mmCIF file with all atom_site columns, C-alpha atoms in Angstrom:
data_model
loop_
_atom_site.group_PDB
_atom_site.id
_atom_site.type_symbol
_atom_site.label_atom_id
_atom_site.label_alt_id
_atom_site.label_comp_id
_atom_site.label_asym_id
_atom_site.label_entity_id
_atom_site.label_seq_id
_atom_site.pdbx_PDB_ins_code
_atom_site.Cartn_x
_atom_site.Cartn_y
_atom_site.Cartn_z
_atom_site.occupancy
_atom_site.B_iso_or_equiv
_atom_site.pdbx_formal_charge
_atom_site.auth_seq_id
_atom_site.auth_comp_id
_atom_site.auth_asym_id
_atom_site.auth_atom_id
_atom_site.pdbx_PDB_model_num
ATOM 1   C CA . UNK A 1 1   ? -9.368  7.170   2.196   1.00 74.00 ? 1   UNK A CA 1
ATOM 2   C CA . UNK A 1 2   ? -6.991  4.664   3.831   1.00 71.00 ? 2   UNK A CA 1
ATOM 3   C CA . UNK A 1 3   ? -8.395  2.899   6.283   1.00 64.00 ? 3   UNK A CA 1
ATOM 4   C CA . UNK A 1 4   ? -5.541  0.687   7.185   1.00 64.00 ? 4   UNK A CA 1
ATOM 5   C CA . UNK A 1 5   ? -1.870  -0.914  6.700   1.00 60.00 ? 5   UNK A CA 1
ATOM 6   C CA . UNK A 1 6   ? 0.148   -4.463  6.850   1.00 52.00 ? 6   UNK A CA 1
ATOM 7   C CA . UNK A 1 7   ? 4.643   -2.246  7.499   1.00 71.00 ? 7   UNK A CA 1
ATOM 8   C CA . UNK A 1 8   ? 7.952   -0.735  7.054   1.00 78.00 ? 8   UNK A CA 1
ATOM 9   C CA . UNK A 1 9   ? 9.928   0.673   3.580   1.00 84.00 ? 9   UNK A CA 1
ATOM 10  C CA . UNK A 1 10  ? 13.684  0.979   2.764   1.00 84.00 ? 10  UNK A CA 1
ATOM 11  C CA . UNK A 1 11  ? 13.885  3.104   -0.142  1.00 86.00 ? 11  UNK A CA 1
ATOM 12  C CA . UNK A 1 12  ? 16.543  4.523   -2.191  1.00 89.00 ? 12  UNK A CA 1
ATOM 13  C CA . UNK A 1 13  ? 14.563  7.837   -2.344  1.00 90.00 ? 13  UNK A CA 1
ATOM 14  C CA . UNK A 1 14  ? 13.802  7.784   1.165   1.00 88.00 ? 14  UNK A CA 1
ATOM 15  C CA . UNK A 1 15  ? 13.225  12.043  1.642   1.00 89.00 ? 15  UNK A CA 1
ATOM 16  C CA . UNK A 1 16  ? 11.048  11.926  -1.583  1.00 93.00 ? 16  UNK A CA 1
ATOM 17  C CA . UNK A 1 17  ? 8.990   8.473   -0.141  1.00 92.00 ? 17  UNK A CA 1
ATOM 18  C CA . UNK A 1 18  ? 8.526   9.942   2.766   1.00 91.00 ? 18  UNK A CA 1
ATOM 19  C CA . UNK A 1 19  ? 7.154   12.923  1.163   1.00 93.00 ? 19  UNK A CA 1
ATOM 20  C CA . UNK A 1 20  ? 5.024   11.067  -0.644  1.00 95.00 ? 20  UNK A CA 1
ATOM 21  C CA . UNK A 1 21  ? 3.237   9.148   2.241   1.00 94.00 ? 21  UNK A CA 1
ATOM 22  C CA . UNK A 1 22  ? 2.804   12.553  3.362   1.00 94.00 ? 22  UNK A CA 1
ATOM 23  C CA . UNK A 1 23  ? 1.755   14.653  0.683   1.00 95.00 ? 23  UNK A CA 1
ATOM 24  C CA . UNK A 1 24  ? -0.163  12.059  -1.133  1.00 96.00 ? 24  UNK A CA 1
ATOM 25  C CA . UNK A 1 25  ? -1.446  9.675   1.466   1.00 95.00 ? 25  UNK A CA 1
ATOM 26  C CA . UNK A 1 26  ? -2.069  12.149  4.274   1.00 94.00 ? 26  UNK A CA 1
ATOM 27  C CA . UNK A 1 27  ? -0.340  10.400  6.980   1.00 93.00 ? 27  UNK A CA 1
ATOM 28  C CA . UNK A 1 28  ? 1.275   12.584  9.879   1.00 92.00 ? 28  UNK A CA 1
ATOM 29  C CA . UNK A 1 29  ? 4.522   11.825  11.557  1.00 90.00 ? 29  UNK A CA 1
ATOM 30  C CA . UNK A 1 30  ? 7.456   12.857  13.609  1.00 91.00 ? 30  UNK A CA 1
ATOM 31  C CA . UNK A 1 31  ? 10.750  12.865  12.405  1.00 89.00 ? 31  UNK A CA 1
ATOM 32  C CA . UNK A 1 32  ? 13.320  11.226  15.170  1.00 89.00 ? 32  UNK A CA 1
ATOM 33  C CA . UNK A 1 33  ? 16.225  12.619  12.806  1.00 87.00 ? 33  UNK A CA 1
ATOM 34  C CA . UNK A 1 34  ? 18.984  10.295  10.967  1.00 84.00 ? 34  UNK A CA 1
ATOM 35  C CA . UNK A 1 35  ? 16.494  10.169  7.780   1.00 79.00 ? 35  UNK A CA 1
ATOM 36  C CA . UNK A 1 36  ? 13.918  7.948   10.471  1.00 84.00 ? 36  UNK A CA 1
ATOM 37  C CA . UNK A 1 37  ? 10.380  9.482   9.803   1.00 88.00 ? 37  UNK A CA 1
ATOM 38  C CA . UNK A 1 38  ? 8.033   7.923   11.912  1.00 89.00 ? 38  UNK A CA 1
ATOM 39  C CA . UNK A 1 39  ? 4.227   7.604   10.380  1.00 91.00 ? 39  UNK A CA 1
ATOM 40  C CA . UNK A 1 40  ? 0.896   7.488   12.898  1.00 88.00 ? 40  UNK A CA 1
ATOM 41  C CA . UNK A 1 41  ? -0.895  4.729   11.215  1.00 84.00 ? 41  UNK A CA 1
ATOM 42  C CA . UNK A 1 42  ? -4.593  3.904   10.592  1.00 82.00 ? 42  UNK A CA 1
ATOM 43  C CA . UNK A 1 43  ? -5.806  0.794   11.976  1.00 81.00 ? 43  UNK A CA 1
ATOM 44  C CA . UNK A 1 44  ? -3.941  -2.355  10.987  1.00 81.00 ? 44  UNK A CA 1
ATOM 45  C CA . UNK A 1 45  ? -4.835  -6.086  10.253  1.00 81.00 ? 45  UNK A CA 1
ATOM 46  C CA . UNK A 1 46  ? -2.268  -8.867  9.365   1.00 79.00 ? 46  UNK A CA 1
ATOM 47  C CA . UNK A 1 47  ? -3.043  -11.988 6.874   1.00 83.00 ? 47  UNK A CA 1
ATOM 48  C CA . UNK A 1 48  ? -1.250  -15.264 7.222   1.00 82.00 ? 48  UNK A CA 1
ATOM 49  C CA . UNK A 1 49  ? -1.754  -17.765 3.508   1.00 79.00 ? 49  UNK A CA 1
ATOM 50  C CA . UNK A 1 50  ? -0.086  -20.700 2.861   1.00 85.00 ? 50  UNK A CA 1
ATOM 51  C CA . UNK A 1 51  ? 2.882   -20.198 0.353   1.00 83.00 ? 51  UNK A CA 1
ATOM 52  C CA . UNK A 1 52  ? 2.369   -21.399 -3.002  1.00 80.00 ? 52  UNK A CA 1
ATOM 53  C CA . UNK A 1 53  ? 5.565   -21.683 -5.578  1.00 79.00 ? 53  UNK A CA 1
ATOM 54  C CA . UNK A 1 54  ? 3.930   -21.369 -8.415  1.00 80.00 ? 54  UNK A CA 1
ATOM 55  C CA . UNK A 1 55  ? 2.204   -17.715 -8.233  1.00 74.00 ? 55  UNK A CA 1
ATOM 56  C CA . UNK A 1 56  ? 5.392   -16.404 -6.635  1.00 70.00 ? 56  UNK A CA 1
ATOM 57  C CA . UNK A 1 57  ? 4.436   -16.160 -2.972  1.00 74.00 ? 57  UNK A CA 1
ATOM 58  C CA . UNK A 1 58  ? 7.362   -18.787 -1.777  1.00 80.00 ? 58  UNK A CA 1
ATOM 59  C CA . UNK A 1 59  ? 7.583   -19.383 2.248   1.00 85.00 ? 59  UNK A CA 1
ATOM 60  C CA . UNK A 1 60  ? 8.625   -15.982 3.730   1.00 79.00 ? 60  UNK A CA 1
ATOM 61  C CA . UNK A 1 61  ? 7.464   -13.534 0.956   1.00 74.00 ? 61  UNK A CA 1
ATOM 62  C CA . UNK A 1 62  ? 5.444   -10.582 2.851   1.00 73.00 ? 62  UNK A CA 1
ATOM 63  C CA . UNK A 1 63  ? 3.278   -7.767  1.609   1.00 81.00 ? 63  UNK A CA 1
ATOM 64  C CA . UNK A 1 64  ? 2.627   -4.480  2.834   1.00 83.00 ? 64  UNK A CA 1
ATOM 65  C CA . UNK A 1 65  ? -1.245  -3.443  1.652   1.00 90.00 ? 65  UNK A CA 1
ATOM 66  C CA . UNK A 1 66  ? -2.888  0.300   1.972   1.00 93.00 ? 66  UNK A CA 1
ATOM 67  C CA . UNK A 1 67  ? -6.639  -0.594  2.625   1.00 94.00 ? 67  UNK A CA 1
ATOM 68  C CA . UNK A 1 68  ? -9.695  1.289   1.937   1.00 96.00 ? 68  UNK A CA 1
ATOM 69  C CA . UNK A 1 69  ? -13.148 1.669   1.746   1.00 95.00 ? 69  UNK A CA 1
ATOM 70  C CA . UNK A 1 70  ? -13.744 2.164   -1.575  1.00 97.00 ? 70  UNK A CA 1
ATOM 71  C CA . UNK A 1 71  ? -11.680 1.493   -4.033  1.00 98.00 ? 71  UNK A CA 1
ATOM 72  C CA . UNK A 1 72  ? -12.403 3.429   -6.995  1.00 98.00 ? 72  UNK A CA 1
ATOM 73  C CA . UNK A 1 73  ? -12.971 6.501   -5.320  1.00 98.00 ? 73  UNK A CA 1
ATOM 74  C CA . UNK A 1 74  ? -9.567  5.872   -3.563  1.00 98.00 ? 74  UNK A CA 1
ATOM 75  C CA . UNK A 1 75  ? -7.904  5.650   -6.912  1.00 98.00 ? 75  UNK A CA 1
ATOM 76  C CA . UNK A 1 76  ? -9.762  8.446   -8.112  1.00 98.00 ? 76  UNK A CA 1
ATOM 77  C CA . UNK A 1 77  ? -8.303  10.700  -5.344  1.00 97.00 ? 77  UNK A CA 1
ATOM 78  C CA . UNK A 1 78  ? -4.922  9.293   -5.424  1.00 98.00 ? 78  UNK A CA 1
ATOM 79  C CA . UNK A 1 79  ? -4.785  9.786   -9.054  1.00 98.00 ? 79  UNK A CA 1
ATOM 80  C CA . UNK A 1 80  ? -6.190  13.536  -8.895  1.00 98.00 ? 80  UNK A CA 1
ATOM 81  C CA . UNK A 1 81  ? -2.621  13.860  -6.511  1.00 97.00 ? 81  UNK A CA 1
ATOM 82  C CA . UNK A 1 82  ? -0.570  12.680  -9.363  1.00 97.00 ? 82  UNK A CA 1
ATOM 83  C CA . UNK A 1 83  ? 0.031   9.304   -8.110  1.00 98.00 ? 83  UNK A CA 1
ATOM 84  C CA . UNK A 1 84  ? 0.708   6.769   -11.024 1.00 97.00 ? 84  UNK A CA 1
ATOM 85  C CA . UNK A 1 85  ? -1.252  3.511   -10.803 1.00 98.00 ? 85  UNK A CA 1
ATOM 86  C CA . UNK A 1 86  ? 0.250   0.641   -13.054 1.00 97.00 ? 86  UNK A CA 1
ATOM 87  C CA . UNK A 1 87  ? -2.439  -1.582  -12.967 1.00 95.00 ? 87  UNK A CA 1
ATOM 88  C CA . UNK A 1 88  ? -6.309  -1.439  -13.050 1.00 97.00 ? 88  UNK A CA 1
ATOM 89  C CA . UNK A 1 89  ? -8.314  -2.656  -10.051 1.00 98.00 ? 89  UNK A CA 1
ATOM 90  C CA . UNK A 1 90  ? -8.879  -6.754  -10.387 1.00 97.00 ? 90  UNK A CA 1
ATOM 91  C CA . UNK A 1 91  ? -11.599 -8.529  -8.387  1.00 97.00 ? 91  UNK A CA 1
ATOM 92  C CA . UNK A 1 92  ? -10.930 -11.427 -6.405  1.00 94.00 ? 92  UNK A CA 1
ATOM 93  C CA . UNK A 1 93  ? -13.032 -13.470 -4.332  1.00 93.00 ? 93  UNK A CA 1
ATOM 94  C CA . UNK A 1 94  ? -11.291 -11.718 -1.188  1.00 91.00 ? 94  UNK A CA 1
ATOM 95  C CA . UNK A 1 95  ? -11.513 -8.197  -2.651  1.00 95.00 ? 95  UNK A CA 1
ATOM 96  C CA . UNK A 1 96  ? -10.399 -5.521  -4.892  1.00 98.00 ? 96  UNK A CA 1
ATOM 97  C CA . UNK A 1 97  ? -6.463  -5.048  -5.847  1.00 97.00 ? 97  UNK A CA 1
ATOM 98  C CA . UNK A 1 98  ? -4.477  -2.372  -7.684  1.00 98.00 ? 98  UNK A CA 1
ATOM 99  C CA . UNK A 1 99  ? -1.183  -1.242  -7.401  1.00 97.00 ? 99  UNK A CA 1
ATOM 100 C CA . UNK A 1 100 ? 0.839   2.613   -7.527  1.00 97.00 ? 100 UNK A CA 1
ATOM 101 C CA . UNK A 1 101 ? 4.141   3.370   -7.865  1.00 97.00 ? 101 UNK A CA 1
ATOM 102 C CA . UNK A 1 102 ? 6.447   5.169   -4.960  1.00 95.00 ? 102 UNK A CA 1
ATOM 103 C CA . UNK A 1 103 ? 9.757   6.583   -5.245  1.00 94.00 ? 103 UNK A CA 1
ATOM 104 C CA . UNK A 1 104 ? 12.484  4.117   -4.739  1.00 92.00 ? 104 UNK A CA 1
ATOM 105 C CA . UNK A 1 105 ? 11.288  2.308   -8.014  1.00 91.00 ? 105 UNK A CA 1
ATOM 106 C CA . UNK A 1 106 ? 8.841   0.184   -6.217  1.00 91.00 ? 106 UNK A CA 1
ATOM 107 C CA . UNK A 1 107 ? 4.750   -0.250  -5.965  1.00 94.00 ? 107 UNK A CA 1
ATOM 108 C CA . UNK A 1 108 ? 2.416   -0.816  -3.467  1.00 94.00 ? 108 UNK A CA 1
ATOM 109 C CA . UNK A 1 109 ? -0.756  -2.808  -3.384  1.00 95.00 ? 109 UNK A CA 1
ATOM 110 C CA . UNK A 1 110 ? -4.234  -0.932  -2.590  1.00 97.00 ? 110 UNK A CA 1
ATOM 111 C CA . UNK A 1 111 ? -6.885  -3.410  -1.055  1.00 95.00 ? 111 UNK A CA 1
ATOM 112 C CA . UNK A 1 112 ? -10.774 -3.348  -0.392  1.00 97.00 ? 112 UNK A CA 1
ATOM 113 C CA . UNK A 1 113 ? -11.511 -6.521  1.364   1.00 95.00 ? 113 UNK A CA 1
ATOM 114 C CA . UNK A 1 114 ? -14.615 -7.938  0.690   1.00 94.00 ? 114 UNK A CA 1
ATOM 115 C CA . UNK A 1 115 ? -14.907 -9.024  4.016   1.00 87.00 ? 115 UNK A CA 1
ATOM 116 C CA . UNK A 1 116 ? -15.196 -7.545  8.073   1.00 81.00 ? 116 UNK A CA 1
ATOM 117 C CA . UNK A 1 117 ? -12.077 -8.350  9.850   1.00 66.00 ? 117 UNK A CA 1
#
């Protein structure tokens, strides 16, 4: 499933996001108490692009990505968990892109690179 992460979330819903990266993701964690749950993490990579006004990625805007393998079987299983995707997957020259919604009223991006890092 996911094979790797750019990382960190505040969230309004924090208990119920962190039972969704649990429940629906799969990852395992420890929790150091205070509300501070601490994920073990796939593999990680980290892109640097030059900013660009115009399609909203202004010097110092950063992503966080869930990467996998296969994209469509990825959103298959995600959506068989009840996770809510709000947009279909969109090819790029650099990959595959989709997005799902968390709780905290945000979404995250779901990647398959094209390419080997």
């Amino acid at each position: 499933m996911i094979s790797g992460i750019h990382t960190m979330f505040y969230s309004s819903e924090a208990k119920e996001l962190r039972e969704f990266l649990a429940d629906k993701l799969n990852f395992s964690g420890t929790d150091i108490g205070g509300g501070w749950m601490i994920f073990r993490l796939p593999p990680a990579e980290m892109g640097v692009h030059p900013s660009d006004d115009r399609d909203g990625a202004r010097s110092g805007t950063h992503d966080i990505s869930f990467i996998c393998d296969d994209i469509h079987a990825t959103v298959a299983e995600l959506q068989a968990k009840g996770v809510e995707f709000s947009d279909e997957i969109r090819e790029y020259d650099f990959g595959f892109v989709t997005f799902f919604r968390v709780p905290g009223g945000f979404e995250l991006q779901l990647y398959q690179p094209k390419y080997s890092a």
